[in-house]
Tab-separated table of C-alpha atoms and ligand atoms in Angstrom:
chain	number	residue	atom	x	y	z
N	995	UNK	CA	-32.470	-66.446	-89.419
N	996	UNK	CA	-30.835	-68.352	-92.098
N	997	UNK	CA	-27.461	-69.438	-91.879
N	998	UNK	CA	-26.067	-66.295	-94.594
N	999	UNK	CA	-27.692	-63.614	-92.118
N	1000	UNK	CA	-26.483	-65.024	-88.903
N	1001	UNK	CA	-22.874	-64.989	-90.456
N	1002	UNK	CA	-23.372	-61.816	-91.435
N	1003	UNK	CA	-24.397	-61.019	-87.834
N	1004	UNK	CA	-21.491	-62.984	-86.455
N	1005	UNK	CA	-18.933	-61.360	-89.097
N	1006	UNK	CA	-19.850	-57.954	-87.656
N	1007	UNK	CA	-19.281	-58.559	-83.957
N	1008	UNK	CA	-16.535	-61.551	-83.995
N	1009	UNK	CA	-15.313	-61.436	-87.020
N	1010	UNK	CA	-15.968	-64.784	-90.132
N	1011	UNK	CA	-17.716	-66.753	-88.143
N	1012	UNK	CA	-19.574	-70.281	-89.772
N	1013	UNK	CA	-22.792	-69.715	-87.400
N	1014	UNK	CA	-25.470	-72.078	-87.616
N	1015	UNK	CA	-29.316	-70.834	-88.171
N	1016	UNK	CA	-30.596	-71.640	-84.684
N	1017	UNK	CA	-31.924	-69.410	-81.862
N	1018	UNK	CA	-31.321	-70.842	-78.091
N	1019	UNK	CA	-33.770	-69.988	-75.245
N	1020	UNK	CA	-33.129	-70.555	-71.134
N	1021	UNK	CA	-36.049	-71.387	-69.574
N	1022	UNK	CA	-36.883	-73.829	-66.667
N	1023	UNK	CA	-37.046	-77.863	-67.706
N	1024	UNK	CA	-40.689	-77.937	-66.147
N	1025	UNK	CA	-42.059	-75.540	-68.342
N	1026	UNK	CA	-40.217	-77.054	-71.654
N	1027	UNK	CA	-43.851	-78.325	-72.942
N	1028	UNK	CA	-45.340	-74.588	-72.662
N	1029	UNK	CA	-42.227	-73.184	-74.104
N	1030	UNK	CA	-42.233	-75.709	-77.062
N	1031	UNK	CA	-45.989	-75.089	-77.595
N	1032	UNK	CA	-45.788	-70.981	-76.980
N	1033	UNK	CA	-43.036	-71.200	-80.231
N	1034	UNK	CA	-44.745	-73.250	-82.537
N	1035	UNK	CA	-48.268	-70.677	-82.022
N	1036	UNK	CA	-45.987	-67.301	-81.746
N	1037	UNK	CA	-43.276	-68.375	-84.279
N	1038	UNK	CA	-43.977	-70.928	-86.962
N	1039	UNK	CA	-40.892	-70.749	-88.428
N	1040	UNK	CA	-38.860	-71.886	-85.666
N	1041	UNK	CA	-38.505	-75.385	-85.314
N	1042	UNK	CA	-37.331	-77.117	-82.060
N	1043	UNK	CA	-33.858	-78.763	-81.998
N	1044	UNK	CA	-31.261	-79.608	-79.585
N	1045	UNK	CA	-31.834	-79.220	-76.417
N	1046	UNK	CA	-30.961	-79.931	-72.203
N	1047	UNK	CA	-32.683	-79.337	-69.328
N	1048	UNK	CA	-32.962	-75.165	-69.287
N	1049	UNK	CA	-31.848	-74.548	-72.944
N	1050	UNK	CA	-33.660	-74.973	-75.731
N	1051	UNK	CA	-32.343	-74.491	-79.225
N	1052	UNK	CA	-34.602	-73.983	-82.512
N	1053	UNK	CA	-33.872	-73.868	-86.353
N	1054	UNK	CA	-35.252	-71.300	-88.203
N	1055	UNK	CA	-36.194	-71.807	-91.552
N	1056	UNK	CA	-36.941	-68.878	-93.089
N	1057	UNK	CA	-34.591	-65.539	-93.496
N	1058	UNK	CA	-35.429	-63.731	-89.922
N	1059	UNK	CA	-34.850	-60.045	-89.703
N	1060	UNK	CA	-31.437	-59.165	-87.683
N	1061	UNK	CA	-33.263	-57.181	-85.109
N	1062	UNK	CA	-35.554	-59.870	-84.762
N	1063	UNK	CA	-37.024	-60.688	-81.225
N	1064	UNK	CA	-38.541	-63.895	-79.477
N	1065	UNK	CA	-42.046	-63.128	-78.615
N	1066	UNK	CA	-42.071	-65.548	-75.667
N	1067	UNK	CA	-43.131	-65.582	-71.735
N	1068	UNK	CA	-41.234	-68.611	-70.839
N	1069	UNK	CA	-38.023	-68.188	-72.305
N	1070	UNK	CA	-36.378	-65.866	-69.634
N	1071	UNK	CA	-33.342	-65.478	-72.235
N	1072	UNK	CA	-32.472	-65.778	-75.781
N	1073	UNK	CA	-30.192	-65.429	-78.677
N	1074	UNK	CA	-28.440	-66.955	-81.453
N	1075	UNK	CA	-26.542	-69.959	-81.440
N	1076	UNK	CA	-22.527	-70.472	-81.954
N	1077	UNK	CA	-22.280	-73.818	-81.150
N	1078	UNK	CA	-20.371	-75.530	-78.305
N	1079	UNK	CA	-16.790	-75.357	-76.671
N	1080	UNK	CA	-14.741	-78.167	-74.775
N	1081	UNK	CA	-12.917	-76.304	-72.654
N	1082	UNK	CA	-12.577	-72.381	-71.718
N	1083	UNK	CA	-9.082	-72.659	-73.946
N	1084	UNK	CA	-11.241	-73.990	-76.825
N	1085	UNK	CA	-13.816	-70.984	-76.091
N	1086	UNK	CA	-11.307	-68.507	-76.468
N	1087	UNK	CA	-9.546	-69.793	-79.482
N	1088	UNK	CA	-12.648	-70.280	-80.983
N	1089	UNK	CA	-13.800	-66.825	-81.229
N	1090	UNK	CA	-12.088	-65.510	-84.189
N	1091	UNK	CA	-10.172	-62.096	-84.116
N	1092	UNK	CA	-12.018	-58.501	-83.882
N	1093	UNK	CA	-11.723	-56.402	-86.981
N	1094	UNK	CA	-9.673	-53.304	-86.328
N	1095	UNK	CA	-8.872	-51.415	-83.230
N	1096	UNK	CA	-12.089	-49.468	-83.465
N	1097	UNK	CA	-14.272	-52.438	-82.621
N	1098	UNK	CA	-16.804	-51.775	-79.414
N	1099	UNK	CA	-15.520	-54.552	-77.074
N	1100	UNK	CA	-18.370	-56.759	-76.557
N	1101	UNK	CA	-19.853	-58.005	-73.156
N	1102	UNK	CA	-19.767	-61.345	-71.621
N	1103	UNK	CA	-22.138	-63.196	-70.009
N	1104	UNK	CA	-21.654	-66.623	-68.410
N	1105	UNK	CA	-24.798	-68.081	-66.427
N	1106	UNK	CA	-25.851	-71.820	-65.887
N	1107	UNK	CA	-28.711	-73.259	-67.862
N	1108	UNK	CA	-31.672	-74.559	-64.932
N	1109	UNK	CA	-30.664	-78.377	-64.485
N	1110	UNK	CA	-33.038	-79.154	-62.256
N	1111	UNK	CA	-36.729	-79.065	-62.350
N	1112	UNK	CA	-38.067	-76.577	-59.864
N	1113	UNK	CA	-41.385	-78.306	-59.078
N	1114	UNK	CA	-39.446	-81.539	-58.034
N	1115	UNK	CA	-36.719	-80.326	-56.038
N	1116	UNK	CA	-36.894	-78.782	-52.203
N	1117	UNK	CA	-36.094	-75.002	-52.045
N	1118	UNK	CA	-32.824	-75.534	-49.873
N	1119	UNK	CA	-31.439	-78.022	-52.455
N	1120	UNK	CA	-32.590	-75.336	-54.668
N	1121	UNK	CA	-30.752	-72.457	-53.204
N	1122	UNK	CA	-27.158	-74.430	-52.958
N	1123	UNK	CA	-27.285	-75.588	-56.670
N	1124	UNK	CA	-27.902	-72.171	-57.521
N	1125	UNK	CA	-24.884	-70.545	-55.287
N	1126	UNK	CA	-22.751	-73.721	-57.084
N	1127	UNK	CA	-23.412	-72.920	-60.799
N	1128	UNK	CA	-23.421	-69.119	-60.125
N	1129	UNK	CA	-19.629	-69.732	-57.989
N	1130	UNK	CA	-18.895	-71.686	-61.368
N	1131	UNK	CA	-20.181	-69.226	-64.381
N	1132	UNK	CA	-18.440	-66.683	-62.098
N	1133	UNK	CA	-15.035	-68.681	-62.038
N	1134	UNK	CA	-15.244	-69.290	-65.445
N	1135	UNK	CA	-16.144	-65.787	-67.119
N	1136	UNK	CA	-12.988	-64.634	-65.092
N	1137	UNK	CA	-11.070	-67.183	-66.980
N	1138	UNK	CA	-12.081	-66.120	-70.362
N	1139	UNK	CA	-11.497	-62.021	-69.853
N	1140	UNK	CA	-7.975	-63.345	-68.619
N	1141	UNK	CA	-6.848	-65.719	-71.622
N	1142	UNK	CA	-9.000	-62.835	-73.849
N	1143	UNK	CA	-6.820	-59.615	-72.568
N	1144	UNK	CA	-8.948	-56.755	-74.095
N	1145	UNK	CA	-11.165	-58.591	-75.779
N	1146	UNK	CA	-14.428	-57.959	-73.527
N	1147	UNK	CA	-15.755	-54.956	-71.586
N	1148	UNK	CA	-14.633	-55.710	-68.025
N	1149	UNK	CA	-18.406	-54.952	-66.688
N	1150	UNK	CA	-20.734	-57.195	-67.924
N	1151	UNK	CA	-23.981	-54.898	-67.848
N	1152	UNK	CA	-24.850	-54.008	-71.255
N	1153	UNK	CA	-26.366	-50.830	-73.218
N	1154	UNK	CA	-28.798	-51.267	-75.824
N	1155	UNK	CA	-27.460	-52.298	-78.973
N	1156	UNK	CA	-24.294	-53.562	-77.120
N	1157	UNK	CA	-23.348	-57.239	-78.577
N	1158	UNK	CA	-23.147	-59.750	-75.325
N	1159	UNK	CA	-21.444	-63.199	-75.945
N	1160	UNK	CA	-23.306	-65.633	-73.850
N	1161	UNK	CA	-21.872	-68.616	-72.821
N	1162	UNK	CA	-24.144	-71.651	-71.081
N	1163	UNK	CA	-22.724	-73.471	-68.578
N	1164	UNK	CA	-24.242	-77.019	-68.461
N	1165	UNK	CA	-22.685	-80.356	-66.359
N	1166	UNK	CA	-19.246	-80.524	-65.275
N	1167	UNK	CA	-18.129	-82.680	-68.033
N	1168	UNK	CA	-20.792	-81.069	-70.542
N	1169	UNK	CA	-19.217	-78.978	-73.244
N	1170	UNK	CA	-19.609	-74.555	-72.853
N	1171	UNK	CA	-22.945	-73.752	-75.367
N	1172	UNK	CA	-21.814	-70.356	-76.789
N	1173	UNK	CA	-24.874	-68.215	-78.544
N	1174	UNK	CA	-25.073	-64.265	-78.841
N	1175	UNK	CA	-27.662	-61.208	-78.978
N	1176	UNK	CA	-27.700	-57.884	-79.132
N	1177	UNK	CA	-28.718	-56.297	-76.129
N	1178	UNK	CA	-32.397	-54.577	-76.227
N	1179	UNK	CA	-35.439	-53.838	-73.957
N	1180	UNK	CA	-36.264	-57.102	-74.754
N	1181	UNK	CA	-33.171	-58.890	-73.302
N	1182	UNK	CA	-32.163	-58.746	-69.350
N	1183	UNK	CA	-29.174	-57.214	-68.125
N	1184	UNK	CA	-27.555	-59.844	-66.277
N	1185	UNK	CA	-26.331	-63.109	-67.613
N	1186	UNK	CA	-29.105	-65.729	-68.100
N	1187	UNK	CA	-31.867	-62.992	-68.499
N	1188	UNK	CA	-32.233	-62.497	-64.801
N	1189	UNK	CA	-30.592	-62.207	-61.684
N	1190	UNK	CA	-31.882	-65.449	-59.278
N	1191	UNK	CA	-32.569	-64.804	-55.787
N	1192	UNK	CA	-31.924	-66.988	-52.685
N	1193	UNK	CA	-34.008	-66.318	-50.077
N	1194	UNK	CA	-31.994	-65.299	-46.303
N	1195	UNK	CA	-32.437	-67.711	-43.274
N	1196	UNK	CA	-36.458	-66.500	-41.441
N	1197	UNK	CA	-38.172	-65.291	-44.974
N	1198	UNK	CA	-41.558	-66.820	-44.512
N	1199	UNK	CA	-41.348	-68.431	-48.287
N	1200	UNK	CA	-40.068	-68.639	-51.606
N	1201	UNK	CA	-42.520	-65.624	-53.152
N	1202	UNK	CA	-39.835	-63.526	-51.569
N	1203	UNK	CA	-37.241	-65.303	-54.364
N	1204	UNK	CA	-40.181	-64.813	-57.260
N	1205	UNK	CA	-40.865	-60.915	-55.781
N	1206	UNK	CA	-36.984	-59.936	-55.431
N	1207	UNK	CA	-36.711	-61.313	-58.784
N	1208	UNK	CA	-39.460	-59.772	-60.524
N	1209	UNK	CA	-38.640	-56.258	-58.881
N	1210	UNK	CA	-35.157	-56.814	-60.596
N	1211	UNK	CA	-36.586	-58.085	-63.636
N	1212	UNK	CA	-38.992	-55.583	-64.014
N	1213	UNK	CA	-37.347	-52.326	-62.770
N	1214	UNK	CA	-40.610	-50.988	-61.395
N	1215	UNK	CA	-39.689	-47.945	-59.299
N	1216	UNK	CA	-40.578	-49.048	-55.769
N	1217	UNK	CA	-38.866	-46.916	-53.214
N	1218	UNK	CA	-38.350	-46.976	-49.727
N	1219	UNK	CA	-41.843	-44.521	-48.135
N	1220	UNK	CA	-44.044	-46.224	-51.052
N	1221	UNK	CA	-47.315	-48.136	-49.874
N	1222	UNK	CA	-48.204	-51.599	-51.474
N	1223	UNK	CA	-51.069	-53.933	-50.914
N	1224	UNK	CA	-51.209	-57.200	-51.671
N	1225	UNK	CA	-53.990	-60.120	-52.831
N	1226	UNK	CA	-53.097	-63.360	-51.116
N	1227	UNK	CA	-49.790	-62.505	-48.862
N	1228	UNK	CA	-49.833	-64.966	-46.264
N	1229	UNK	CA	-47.429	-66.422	-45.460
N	1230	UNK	CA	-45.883	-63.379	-45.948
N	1231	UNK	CA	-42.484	-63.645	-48.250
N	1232	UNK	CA	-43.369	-60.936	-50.648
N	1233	UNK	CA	-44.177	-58.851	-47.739
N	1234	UNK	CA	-41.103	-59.384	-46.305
N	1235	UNK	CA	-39.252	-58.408	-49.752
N	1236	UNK	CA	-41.228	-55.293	-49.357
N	1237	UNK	CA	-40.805	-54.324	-46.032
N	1238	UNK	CA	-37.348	-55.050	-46.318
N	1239	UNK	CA	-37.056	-52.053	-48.658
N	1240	UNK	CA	-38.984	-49.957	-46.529
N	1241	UNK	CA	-42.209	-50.303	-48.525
N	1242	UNK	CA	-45.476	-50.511	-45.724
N	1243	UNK	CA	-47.709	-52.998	-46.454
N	1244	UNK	CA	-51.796	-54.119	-46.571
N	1245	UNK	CA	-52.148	-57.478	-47.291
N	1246	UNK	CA	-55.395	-59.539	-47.948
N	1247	UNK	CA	-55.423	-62.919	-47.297
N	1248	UNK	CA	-57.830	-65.555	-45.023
N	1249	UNK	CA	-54.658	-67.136	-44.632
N	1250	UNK	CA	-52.249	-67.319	-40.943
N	1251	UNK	CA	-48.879	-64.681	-41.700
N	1252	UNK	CA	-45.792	-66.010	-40.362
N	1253	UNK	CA	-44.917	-65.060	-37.036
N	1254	UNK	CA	-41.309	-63.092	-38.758
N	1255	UNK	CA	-43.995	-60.288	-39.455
N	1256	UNK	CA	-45.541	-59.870	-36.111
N	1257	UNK	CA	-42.993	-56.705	-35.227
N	1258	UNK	CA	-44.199	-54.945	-38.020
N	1259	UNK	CA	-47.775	-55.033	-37.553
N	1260	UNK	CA	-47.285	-53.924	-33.884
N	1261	UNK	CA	-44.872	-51.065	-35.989
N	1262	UNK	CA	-47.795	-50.213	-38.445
N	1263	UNK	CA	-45.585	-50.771	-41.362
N	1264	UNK	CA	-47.853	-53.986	-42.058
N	1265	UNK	CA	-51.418	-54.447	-41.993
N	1266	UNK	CA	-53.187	-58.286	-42.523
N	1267	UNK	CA	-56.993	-57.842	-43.727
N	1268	UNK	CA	-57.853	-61.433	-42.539
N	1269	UNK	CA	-60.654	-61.731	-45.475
N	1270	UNK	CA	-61.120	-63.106	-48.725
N	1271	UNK	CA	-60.160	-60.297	-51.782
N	1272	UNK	CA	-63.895	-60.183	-52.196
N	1273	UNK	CA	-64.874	-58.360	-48.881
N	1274	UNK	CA	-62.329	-55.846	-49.391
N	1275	UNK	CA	-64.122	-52.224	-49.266
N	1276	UNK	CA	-61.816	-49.059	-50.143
N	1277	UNK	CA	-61.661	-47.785	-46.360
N	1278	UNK	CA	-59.759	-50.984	-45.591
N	1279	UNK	CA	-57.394	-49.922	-47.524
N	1280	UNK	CA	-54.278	-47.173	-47.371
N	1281	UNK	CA	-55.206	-43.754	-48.823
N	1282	UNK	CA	-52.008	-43.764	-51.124
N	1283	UNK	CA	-50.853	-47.208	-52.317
N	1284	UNK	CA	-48.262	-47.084	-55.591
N	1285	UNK	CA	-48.204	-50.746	-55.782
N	1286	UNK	CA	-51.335	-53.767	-55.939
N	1287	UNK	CA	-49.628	-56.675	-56.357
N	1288	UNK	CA	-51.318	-60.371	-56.520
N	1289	UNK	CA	-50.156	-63.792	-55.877
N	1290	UNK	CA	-53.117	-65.405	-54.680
N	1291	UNK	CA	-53.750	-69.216	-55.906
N	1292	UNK	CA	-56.551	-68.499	-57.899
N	1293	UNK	CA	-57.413	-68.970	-61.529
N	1294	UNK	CA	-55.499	-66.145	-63.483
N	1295	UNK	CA	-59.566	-65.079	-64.577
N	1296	UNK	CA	-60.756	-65.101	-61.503
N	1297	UNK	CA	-57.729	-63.145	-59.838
N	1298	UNK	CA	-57.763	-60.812	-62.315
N	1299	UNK	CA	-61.069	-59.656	-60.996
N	1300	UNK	CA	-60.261	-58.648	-57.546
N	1301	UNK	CA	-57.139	-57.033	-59.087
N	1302	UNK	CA	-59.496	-55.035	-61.448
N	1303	UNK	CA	-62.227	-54.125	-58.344
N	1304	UNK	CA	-58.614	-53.327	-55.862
N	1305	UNK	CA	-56.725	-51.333	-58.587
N	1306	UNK	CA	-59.944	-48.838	-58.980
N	1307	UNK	CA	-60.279	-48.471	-55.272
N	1308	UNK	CA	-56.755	-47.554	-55.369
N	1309	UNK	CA	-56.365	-45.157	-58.103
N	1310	UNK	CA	-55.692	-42.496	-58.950
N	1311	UNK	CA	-52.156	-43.117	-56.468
N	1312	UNK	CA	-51.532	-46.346	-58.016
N	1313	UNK	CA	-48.288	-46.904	-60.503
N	1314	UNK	CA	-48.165	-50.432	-61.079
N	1315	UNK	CA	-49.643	-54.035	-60.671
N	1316	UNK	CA	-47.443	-57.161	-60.491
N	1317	UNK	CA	-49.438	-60.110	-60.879
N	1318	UNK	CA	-48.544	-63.359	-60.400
N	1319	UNK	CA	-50.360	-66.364	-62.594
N	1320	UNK	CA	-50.858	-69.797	-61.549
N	1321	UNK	CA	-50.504	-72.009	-64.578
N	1322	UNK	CA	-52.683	-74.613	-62.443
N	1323	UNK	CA	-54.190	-76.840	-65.323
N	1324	UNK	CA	-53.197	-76.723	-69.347
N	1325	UNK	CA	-56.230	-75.069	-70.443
N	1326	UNK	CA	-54.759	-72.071	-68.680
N	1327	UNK	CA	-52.278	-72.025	-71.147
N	1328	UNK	CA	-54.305	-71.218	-74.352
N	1329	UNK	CA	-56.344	-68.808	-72.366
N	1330	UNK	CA	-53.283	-66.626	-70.979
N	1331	UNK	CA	-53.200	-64.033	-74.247
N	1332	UNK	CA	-56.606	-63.063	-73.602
N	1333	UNK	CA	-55.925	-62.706	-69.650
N	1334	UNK	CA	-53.171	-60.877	-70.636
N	1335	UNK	CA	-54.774	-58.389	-72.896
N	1336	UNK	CA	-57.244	-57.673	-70.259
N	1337	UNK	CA	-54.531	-57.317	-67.475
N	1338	UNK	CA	-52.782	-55.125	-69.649
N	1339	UNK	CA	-55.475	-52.827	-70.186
N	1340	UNK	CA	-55.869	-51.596	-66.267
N	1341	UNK	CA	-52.321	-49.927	-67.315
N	1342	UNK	CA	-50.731	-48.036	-70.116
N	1343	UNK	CA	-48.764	-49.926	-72.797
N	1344	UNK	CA	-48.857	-53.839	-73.108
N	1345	UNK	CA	-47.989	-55.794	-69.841
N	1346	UNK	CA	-44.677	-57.287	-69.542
N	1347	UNK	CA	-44.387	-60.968	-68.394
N	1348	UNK	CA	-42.068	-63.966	-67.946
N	1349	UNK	CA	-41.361	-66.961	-66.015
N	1350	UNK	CA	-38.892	-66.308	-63.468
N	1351	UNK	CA	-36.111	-68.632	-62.298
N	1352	UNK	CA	-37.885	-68.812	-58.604
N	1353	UNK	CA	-41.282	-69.816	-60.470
N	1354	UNK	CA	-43.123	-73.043	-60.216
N	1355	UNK	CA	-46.225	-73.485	-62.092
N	1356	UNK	CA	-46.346	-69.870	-62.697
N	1357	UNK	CA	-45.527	-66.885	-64.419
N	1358	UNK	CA	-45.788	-63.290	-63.522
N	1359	UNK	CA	-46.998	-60.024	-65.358
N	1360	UNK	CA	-46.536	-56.390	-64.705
N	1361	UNK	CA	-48.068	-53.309	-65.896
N	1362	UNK	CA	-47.099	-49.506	-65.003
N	1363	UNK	CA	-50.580	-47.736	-64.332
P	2095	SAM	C1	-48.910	-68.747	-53.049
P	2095	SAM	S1	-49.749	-68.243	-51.593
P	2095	SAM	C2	-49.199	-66.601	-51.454
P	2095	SAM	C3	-47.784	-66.468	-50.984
P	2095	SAM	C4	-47.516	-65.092	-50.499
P	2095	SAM	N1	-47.614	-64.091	-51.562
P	2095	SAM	C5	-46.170	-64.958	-49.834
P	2095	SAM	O1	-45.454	-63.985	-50.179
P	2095	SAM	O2	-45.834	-65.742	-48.968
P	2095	SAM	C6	-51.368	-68.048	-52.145
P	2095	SAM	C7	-52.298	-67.417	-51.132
P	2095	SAM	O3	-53.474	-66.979	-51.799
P	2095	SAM	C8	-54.469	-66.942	-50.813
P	2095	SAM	N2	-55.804	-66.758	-51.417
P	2095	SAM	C9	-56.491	-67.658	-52.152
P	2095	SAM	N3	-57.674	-67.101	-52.521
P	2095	SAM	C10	-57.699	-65.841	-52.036
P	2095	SAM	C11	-58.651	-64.766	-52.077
P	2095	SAM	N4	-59.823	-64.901	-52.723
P	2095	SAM	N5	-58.329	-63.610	-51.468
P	2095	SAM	C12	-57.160	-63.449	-50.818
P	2095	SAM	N6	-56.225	-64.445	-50.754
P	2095	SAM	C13	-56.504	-65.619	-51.335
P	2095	SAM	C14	-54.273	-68.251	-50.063
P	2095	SAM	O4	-54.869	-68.208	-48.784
P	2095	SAM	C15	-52.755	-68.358	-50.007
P	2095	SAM	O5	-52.255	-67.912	-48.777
């Protein structure tokens, strides 16, 4: 977007507004490089900018459509750039007037950019930094709708084509980022993209985080009665997520489960195939299972190839696949389009995929069936 169209973006929802021609994307520090490289293949005429750990601001240089969308897996969020506030006063006086009465109140979403680098840090440190920035976006959104009166819609959850102010929330000392987008199916409905998950005290691991949030993310309709098998489960977070909703579960994996999920295999509501994906045959599995999903640390190729040989076993019950990709090595990287496209087609439509805030070296892609 050039400078004239963003201010005449920014004129329409906040009234004259000097905007700058840059887009700003949340994503997690560790996968910066990717993000940086997925840009420059999937939009040449964005150029990278500013930027802190977890945002990422580019400059476009050519005119940009206003309903223009960032075609990117890494960046979990995006919009357009407003610049930067000192202090919550400063916010508010900052955004100019609405025109008339008749102006749709806008939403507003405050969320904290990723400071730290998810790879490096334990997943208890993890979880309390989280709770911290989400105790401080929350303190300071209710700040804003009170110096702002009116000025907002007091729920945050937007409808598409509602405008959302977004405002970043950096260091204590760091000055508010403040950007904007319209909201679409491309955009989340909770500040920063998507909701992060902690994981209780007793969940076997973190996949519970990545599943809770890509359930979220995704909106796939798993209910409570549904069946769901997954390819590498142990030790057993995702299944937990599952049963947890009262989803039953088959899970493949040569792997030990956690001991948490011994009362539900002596309940039936969870079944461990102690075997590689490989020596899976269909009578191991449930008649009716709506859900294959795969998080087994294997190259996203060779995954996708016991997901292919599971998901035809399993139709015609099956609704969707959730599969998780390990980013292991960089040549992954270049090949992921192609893994993609081939994911996509055991489904209808073009898969869906993103990194999620719980990630590590991975991302995760879904497809309804
Ligand atoms: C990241 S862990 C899975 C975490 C698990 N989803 C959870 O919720 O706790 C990866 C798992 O993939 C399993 N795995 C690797 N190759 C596999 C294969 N060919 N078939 C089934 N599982 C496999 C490993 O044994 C390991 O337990």
């Amino acid at each position: 977007l050039t400078p004239a169209a963003l201010s005449t973006i920014s004129d329409l929802v906040f009234g004259p507004f000097d905007a700058p021609g840059f887009i700003f994307a949340l994503a997690q520090p560790a996968a910066a490089p990717w993000l940086k490289e997925e840009l420059k293949e999937r939009h040449p005429e964005l150029r990278f900018a500013f930027s802190r750990p977890g945002l990422y601001t580019f400059k476009a240089t050519t005119l940009i459509d206003p309903e223009f969308q960032l075609n990117s897996v890494f960046a979990r969020h995006w919009g357009f750039s407003l610049g930067a506030a000192a202090t919550t006063r400063e916010l508010v006086e900052t955004l100019p007037k609405p025109h008339g009465d008749d102006t749709e109140r806008i939403r507003l979403f405050v969320s904290a950019r990723d400071a730290t680098d998810n790879t490096e840090v334990a997943n208890s440190a993890l979880d309390s930094s989280r709770a911290l920035a989400d105790k401080r976006a929350a303190a300071v959104r209710a700040e804003v709708l009170t110096l702002t009166g009116d000025r907002f819609h007091p729920s945050p959850t937007p409808a598409t084509g509602d405008w959302v102010l977004d405002v970043i929330l950096g260091g204590e000392d760091e000055p508010y980022f403040m950007g904007y987008h319209k909201h679409s199916a491309a955009h989340g409905r909770v500040p920063g993209g998507v909701q992060r998950a902690s994981a209780p005290s007793g969940a076997p691991s973190r996949a519970y985080c990545k599943l809770q949030e890509a359930l979220a993310w995704s909106e796939l309709p798993v209910r409570e009665g549904d069946c769901a098998v997954e390819i590498g489960c142990a030790p057993g977070g995702a299944v937990a997520a599952l049963l947890e909703r009262g989803v039953k579960v088959t899970g493949i994996d040569p792997a030990d489960m956690a001991p948490e999920l011994e009362e539900h295999a002596a309940s039936g509501n969870f079944v461990h195939l102690k075997c590689a994906a490989g020596a899976v045959s269909r009578s191991d599995l449930p008649r009716r299972a709506q859900w294959l999903l795969c998080d087994a640390n294997l190259a996203p190729q060779v995954a996708l190839r016991y997901i292919t040989q599971i998901a035809k076993m399993l139709r015609p019950h099956l609704r969707g696949i959730v599969f998780t990709l390990k980013l292991n090595d960089e040549s992954v990287l270049s090949a992921l389009p192609g893994v993609l496209e081939s994911f996509g087609r055991l489904g209808k439509g073009s898969p869906r995929a993103i990194q999620l805030p719980s990630h590590r070296r991975e991302i995760v892609a879904v497809v309804l069936v």
